[in-house]
Short mmCIF file of C-alpha atoms in Angstrom, two decimals:
data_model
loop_
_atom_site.label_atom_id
_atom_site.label_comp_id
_atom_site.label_asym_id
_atom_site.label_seq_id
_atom_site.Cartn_x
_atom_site.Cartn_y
_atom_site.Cartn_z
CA UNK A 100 -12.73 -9.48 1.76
CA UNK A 101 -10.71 -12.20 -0.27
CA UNK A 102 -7.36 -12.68 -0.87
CA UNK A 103 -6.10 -14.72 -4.26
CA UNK A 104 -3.21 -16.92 -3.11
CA UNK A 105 0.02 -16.93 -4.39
CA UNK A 106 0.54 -19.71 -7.36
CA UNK A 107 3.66 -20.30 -6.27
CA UNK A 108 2.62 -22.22 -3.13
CA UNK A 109 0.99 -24.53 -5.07
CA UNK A 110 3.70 -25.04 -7.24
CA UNK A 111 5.75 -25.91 -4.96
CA UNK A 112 3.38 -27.94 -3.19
CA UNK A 113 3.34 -30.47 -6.34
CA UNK A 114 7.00 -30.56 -7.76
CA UNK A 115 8.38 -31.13 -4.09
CA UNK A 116 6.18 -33.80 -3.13
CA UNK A 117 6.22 -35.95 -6.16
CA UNK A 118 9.76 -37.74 -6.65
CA UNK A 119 10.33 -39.53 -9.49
CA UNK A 120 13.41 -42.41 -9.89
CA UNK A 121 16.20 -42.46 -11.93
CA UNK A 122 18.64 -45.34 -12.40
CA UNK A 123 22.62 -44.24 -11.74
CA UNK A 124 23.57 -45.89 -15.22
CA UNK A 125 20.93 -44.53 -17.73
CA UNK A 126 21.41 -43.30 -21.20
CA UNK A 127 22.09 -39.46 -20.15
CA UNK A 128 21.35 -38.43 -23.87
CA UNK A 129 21.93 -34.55 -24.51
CA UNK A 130 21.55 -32.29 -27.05
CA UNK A 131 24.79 -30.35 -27.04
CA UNK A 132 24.17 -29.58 -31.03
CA UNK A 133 21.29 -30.33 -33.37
CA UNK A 134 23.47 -30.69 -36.37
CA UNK A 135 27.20 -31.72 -34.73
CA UNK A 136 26.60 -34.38 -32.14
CA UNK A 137 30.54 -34.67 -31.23
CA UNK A 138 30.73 -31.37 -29.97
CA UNK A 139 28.97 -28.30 -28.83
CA UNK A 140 28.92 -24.91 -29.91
CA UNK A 141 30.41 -22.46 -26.89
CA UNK A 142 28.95 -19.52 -28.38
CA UNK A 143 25.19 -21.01 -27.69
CA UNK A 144 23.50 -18.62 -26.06
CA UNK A 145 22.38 -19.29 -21.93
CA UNK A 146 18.66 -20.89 -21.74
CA UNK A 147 16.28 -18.85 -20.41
CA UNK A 148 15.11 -20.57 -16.70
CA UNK A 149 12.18 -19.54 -14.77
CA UNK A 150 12.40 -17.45 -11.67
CA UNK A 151 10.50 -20.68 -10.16
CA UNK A 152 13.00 -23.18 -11.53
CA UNK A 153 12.46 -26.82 -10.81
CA UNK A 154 14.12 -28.19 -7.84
CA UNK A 155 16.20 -31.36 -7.70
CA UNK A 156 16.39 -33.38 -4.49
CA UNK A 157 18.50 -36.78 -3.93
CA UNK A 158 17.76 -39.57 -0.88
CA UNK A 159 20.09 -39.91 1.91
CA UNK A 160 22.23 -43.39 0.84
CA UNK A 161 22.00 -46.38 3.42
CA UNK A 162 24.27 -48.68 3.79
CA UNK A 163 22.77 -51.52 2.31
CA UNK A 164 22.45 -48.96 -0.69
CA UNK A 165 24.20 -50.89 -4.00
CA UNK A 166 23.70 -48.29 -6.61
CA UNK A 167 23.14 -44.20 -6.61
CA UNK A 168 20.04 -43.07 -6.43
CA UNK A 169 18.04 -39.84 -7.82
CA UNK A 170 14.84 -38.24 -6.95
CA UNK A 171 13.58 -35.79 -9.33
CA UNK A 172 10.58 -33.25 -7.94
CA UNK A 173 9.74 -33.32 -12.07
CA UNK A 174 11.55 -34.26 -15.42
CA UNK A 175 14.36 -31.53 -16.39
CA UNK A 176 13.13 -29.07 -18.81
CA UNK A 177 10.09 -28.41 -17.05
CA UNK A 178 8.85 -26.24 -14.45
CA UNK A 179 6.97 -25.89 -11.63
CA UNK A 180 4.07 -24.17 -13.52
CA UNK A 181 3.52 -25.74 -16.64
CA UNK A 182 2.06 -29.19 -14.51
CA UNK A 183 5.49 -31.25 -16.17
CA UNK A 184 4.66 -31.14 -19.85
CA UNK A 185 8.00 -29.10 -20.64
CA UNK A 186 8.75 -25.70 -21.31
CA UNK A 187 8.15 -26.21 -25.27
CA UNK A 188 12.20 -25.45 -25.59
CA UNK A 189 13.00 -29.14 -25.81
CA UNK A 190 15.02 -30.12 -28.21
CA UNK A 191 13.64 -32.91 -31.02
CA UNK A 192 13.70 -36.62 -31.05
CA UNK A 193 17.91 -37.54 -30.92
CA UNK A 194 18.57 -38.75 -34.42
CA UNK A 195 19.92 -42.33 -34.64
CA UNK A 196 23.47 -40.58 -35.61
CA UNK A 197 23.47 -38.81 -32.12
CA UNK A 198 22.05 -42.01 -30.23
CA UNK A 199 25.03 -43.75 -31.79
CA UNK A 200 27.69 -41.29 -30.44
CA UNK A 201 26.06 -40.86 -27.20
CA UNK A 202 26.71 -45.15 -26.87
CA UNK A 203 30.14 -45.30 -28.52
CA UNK A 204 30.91 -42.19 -25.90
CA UNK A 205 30.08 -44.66 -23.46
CA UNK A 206 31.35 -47.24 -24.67
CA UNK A 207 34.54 -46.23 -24.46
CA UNK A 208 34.41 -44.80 -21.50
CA UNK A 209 33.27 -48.02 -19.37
CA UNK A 210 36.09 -49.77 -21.07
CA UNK A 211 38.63 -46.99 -19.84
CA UNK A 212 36.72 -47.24 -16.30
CA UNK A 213 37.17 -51.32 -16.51
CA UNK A 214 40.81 -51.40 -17.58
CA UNK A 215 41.81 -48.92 -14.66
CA UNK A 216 39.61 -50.39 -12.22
CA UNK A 217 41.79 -54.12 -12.78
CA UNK A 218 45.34 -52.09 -12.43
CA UNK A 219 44.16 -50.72 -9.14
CA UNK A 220 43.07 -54.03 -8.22
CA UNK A 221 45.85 -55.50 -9.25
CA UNK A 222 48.38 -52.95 -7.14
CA UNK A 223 46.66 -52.11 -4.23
CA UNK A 224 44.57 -55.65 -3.71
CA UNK A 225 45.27 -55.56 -0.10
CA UNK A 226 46.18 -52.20 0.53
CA UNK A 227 42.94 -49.69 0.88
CA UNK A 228 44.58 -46.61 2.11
CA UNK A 229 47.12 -46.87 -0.35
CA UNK A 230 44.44 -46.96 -2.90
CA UNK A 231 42.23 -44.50 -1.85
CA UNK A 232 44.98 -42.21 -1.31
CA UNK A 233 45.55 -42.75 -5.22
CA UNK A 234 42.07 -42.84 -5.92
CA UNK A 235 41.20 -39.30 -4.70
CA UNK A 236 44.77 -37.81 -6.51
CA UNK A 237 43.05 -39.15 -9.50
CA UNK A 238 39.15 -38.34 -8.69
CA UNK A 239 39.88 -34.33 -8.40
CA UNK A 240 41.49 -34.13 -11.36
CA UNK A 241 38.35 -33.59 -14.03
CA UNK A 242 36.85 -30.66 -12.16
CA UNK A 243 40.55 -28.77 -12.64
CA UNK A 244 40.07 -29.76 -16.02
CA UNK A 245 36.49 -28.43 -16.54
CA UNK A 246 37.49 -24.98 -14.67
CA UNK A 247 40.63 -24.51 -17.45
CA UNK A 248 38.71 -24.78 -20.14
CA UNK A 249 35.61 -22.86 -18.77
CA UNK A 250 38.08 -20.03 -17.62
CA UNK A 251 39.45 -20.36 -21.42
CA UNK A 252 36.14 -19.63 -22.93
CA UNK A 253 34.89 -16.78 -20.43
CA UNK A 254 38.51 -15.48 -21.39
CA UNK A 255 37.40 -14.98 -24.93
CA UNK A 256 33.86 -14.34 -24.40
CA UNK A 257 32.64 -17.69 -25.70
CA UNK A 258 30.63 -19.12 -22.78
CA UNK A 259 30.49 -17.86 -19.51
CA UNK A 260 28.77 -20.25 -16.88
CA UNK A 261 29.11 -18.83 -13.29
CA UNK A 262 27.64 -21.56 -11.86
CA UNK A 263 29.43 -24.38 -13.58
CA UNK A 264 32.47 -23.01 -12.24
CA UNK A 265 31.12 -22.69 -8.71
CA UNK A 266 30.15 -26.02 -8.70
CA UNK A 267 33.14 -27.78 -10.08
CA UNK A 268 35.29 -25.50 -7.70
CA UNK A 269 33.71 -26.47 -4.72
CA UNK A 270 33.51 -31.04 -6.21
CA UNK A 271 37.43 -30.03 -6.12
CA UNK A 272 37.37 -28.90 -2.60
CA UNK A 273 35.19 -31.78 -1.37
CA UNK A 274 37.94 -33.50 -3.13
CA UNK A 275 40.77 -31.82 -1.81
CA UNK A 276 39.69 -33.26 1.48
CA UNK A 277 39.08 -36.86 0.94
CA UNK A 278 42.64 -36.33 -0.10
CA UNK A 279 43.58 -35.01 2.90
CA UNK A 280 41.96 -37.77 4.97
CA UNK A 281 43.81 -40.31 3.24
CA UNK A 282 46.95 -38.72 3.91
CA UNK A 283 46.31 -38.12 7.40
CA UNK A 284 45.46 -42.22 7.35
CA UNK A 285 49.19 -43.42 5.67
CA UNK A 286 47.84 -43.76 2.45
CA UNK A 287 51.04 -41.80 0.97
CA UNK A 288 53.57 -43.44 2.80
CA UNK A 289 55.16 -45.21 0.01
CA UNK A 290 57.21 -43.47 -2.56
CA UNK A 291 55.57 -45.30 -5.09
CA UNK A 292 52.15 -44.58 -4.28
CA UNK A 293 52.74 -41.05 -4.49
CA UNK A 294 54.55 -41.37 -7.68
CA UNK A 295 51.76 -43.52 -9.36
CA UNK A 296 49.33 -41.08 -8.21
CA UNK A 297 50.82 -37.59 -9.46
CA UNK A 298 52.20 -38.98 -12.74
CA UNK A 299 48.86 -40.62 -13.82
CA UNK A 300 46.84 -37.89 -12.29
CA UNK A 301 49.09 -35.63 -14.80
CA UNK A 302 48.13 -37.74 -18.06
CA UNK A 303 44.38 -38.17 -16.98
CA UNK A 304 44.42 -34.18 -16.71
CA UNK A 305 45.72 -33.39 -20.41
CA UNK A 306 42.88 -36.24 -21.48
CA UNK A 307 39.80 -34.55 -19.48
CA UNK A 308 41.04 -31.12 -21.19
CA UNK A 309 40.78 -32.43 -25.03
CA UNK A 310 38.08 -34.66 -24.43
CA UNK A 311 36.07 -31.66 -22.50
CA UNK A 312 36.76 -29.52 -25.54
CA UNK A 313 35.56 -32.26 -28.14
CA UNK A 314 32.73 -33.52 -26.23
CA UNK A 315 31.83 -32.22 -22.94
CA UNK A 316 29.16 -35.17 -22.33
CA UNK A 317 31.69 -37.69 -22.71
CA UNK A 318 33.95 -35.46 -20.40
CA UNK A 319 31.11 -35.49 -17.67
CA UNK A 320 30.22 -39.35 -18.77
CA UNK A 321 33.50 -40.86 -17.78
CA UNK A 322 33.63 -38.84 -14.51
CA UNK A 323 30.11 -39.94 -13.78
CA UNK A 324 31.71 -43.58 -13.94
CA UNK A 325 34.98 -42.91 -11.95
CA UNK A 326 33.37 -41.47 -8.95
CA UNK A 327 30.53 -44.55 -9.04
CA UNK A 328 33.59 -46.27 -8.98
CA UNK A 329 34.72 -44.58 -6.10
CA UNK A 330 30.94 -44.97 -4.61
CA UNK A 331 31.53 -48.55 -4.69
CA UNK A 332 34.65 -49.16 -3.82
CA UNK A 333 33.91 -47.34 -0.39
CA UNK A 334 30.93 -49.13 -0.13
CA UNK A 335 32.59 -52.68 -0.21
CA UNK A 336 35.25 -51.28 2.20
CA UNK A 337 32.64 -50.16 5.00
CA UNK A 338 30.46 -53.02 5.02
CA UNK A 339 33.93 -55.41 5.04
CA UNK A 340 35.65 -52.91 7.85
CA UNK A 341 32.58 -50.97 9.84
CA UNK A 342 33.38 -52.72 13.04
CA UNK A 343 36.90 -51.75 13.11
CA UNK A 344 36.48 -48.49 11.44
CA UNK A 345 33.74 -47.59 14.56
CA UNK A 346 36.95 -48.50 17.07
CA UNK A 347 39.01 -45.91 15.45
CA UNK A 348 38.42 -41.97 16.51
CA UNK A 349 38.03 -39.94 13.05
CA UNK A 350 40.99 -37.82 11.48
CA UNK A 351 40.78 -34.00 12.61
CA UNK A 352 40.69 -32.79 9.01
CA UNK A 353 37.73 -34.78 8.48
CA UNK A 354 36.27 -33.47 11.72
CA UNK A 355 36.65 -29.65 11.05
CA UNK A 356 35.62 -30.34 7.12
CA UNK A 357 32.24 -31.88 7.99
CA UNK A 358 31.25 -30.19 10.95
CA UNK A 359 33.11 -26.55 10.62
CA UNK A 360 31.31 -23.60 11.19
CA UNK A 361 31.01 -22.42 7.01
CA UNK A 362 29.53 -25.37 4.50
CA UNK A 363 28.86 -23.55 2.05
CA UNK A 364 31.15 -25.19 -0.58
CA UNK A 365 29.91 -28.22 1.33
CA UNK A 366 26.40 -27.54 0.21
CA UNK A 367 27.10 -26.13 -3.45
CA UNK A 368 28.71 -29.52 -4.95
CA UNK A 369 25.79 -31.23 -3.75
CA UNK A 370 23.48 -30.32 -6.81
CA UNK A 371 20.89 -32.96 -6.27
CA UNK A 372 20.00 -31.84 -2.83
CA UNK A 373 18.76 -28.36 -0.68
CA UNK A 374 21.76 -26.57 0.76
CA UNK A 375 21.68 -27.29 4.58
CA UNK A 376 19.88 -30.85 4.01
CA UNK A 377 22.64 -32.45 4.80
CA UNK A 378 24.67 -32.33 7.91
CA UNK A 379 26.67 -35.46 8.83
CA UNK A 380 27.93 -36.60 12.06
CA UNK A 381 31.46 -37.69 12.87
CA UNK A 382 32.00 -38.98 15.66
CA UNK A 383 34.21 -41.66 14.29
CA UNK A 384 36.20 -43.31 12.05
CA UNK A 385 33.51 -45.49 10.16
CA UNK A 386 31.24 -42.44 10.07
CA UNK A 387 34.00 -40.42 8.10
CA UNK A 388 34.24 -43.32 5.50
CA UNK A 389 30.41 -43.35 5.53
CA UNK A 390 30.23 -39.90 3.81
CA UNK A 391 32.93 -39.74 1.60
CA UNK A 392 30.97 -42.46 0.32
CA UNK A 393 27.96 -40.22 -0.12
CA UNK A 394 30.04 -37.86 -1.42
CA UNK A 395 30.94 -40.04 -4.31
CA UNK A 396 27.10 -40.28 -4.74
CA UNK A 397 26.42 -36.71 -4.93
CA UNK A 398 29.58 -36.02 -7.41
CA UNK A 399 27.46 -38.85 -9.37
CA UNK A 400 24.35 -37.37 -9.68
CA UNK A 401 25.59 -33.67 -10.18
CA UNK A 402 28.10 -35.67 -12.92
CA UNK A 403 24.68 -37.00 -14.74
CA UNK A 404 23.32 -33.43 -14.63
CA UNK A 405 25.91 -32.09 -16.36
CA UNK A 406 25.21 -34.35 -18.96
CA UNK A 407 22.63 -32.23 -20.68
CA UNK A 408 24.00 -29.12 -22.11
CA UNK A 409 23.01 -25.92 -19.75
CA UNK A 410 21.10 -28.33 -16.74
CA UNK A 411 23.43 -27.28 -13.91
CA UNK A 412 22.65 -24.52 -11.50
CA UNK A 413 24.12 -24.16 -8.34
CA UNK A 414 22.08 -25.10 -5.03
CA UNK A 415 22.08 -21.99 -4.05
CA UNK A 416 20.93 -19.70 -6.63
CA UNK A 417 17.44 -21.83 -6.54
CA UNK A 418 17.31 -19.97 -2.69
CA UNK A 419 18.09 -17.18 -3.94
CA UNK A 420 15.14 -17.34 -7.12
CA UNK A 421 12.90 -18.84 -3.99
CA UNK A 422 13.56 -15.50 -1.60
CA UNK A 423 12.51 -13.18 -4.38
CA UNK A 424 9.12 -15.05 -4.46
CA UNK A 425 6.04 -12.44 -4.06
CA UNK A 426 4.67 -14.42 -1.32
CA UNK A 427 7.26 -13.30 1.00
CA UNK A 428 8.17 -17.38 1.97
CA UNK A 429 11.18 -19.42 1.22
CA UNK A 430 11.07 -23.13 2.02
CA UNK A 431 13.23 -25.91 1.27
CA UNK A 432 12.70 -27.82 -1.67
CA UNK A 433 11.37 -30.64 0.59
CA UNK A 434 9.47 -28.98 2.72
CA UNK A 435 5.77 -29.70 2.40
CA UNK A 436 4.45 -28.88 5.82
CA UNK A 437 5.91 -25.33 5.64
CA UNK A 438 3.37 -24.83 2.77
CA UNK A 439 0.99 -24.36 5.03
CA UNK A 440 2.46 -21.73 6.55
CA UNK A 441 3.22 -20.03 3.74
CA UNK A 442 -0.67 -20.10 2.51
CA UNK A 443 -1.53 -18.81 6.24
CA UNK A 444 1.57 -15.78 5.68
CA UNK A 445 -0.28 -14.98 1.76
CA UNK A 446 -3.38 -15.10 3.58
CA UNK A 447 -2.85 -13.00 6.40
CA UNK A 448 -0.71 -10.73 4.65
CA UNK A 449 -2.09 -6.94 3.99
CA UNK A 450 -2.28 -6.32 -0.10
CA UNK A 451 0.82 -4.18 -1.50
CA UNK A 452 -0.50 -0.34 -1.87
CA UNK A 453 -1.07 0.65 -5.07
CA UNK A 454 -0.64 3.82 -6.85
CA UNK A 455 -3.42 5.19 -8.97
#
């Protein structure tokens, strides 16, 4: 007797063993409207995704690491079973008009990026804690902006996106913390600092609001280039400090953040990546800085997702898609050798009774 193995194995043999590269600084083009490339229409109705979406998976960042990294299993818009040639929903060819916005977007944003980038290194030159204490006041402040508006247009009905909230609500949280750290390190001490920090975190959030409503990909865009900002500056900071920073015993907050019993929120910010892929270890002070810094690299890549209009799902709903698969098996995205075992379980398995 024979038994026809399940498709999906094989799908998932070929998207998760096939990464492809993508540069952190690439011309995230997306197609938010065909006719209106400035804005997008919130009424536009939720793509339809395959039950076996494609899964997105992101290196672990060494520390000789300059720039963020991607890994893509397969291009977006395509799926597991259609052997990467695109669902046939794409959208056409960006007209020159578009390309244009898309680069004055940017544009403008890396000249925002640049001209804050030279305050802060003009304030805090020889003050880090200070200025990461400001930089993460500052850094949370989009995803509070995203969730207002996206709670203003599920409020009328316009667009409701569960897991674009879930997502940005849990980037805050990972926020939140870095926060945290920094003021469990001194870095509000100073009147000043705290001042700086609320007051421009205040303007920067009635500027993320407007420009989310006008054009979310230039919303998304200038984050994507203030937490690469962050990437880097943390970057510098460890390879200048890691032999102090390994004297020093790690901040409790950051302790019972990275290693507490629920990560769930941990996981779900972490778009690029499985949930439970990444677990860090802190067992001191340079191996707390270490992953805030690959933090900033997965708000980066999640950032860059967001840049095409209806690409975000949360990590966790692709588990949940995988656990209704027919086959019985759930792996991780990057889990070749359990394929195996899942051919062996389709195999073995006895055929579901039929009624005649």
């Amino acid at each position: 007797m024979t038994t026809n193995l399940s498709p999906a194995v094989f799908a998932i043999s070929a998207s998760s063993c096939a990464p492809l590269k993508a540069k952190r600084h690439g011309n995230s083009a997306s197609f938010y409207s065909r006719n209106n490339p400035l804005s997008y229409s919130p009424l536009s109705t939720r793509p339809s995704i395959p039950r076996k979406s494609f899964w997105v998976r992101a290196t672990v960042l060494q520390e000789n690491e300059e720039k963020v990294v991607v890994e893509e299993s397969f291009p977006p818009k395509t799926s597991p079973d259609d052997g990467g040639k695109g669902s046939g929903n794409e959208p056409p060819e960006s007209s020159s008009l578009e390309r244009w916005v898309i680069k004055a977007e940017q544009s403008v944003n890396i000249f925002l990026t640049d001209s804050a980038i030279k305050i802060l290194d003009t304030l805090y030159h020889d003050r880090d804690y200070p200025r990461f204490f400001v930089l993460e006041t500052i850094a949370r402040v989009p995803y509070f902006a995203f969730i207002s508006v996206l709670h203003m247009y599920e409020s009328f009905g316009w667009w409701r996106r569960a897991d674009y909230m879930k997502v940005h609500f849990a980037e805050s949280w990972n926020e939140m913390h870095h926060l945290l750290i920094m003021e469990e390190l001194g870095g509000n001490a100073w009147w000043v600092d705290r001042f700086l920090a609320q007051h421009v975190a205040a303007v920067y959030y009635i500027m993320t609001v407007l420009m989310y409503v006008i054009s979310p990909r230039m919303a998304y865009h200038f984050s994507e280039c203030v937490e690469s900002h962050a990437f880097e500056t943390y970057d510098k900071f460890i390879k200048a400090q890691g032999e102090e920073l390994k004297k020093s015993p790690a901040p409790e907050v950051a302790v019972k953040y990275y290693t507490g019993g629920d990560l769930y929120l941990f996981d779900e910010f972490q778009t690029a990546r499985a949930p439970n892929s990444r677990r860090p270890k802190i067992e001191n002070l340079y191996d707390v800085f270490l992953n805030i810094r690959d933090d900033e690299a997965e708000h980066c890549k999640t950032m860059k997702a967001c840049q095409t209009h209806g690409n975000l799902r949360s990590p966790h709903s692709y588990a949940e898609d995988a656990s209704e698969d027919d086959t019985g098996c759930v792996l991780p995205p990057t889990d070749c050798e359990g394929i195996v075992d899942c051919v062996k379980k389709s195999i073995t398995s006895p055929p579901a009774k039929q009624n005649i």
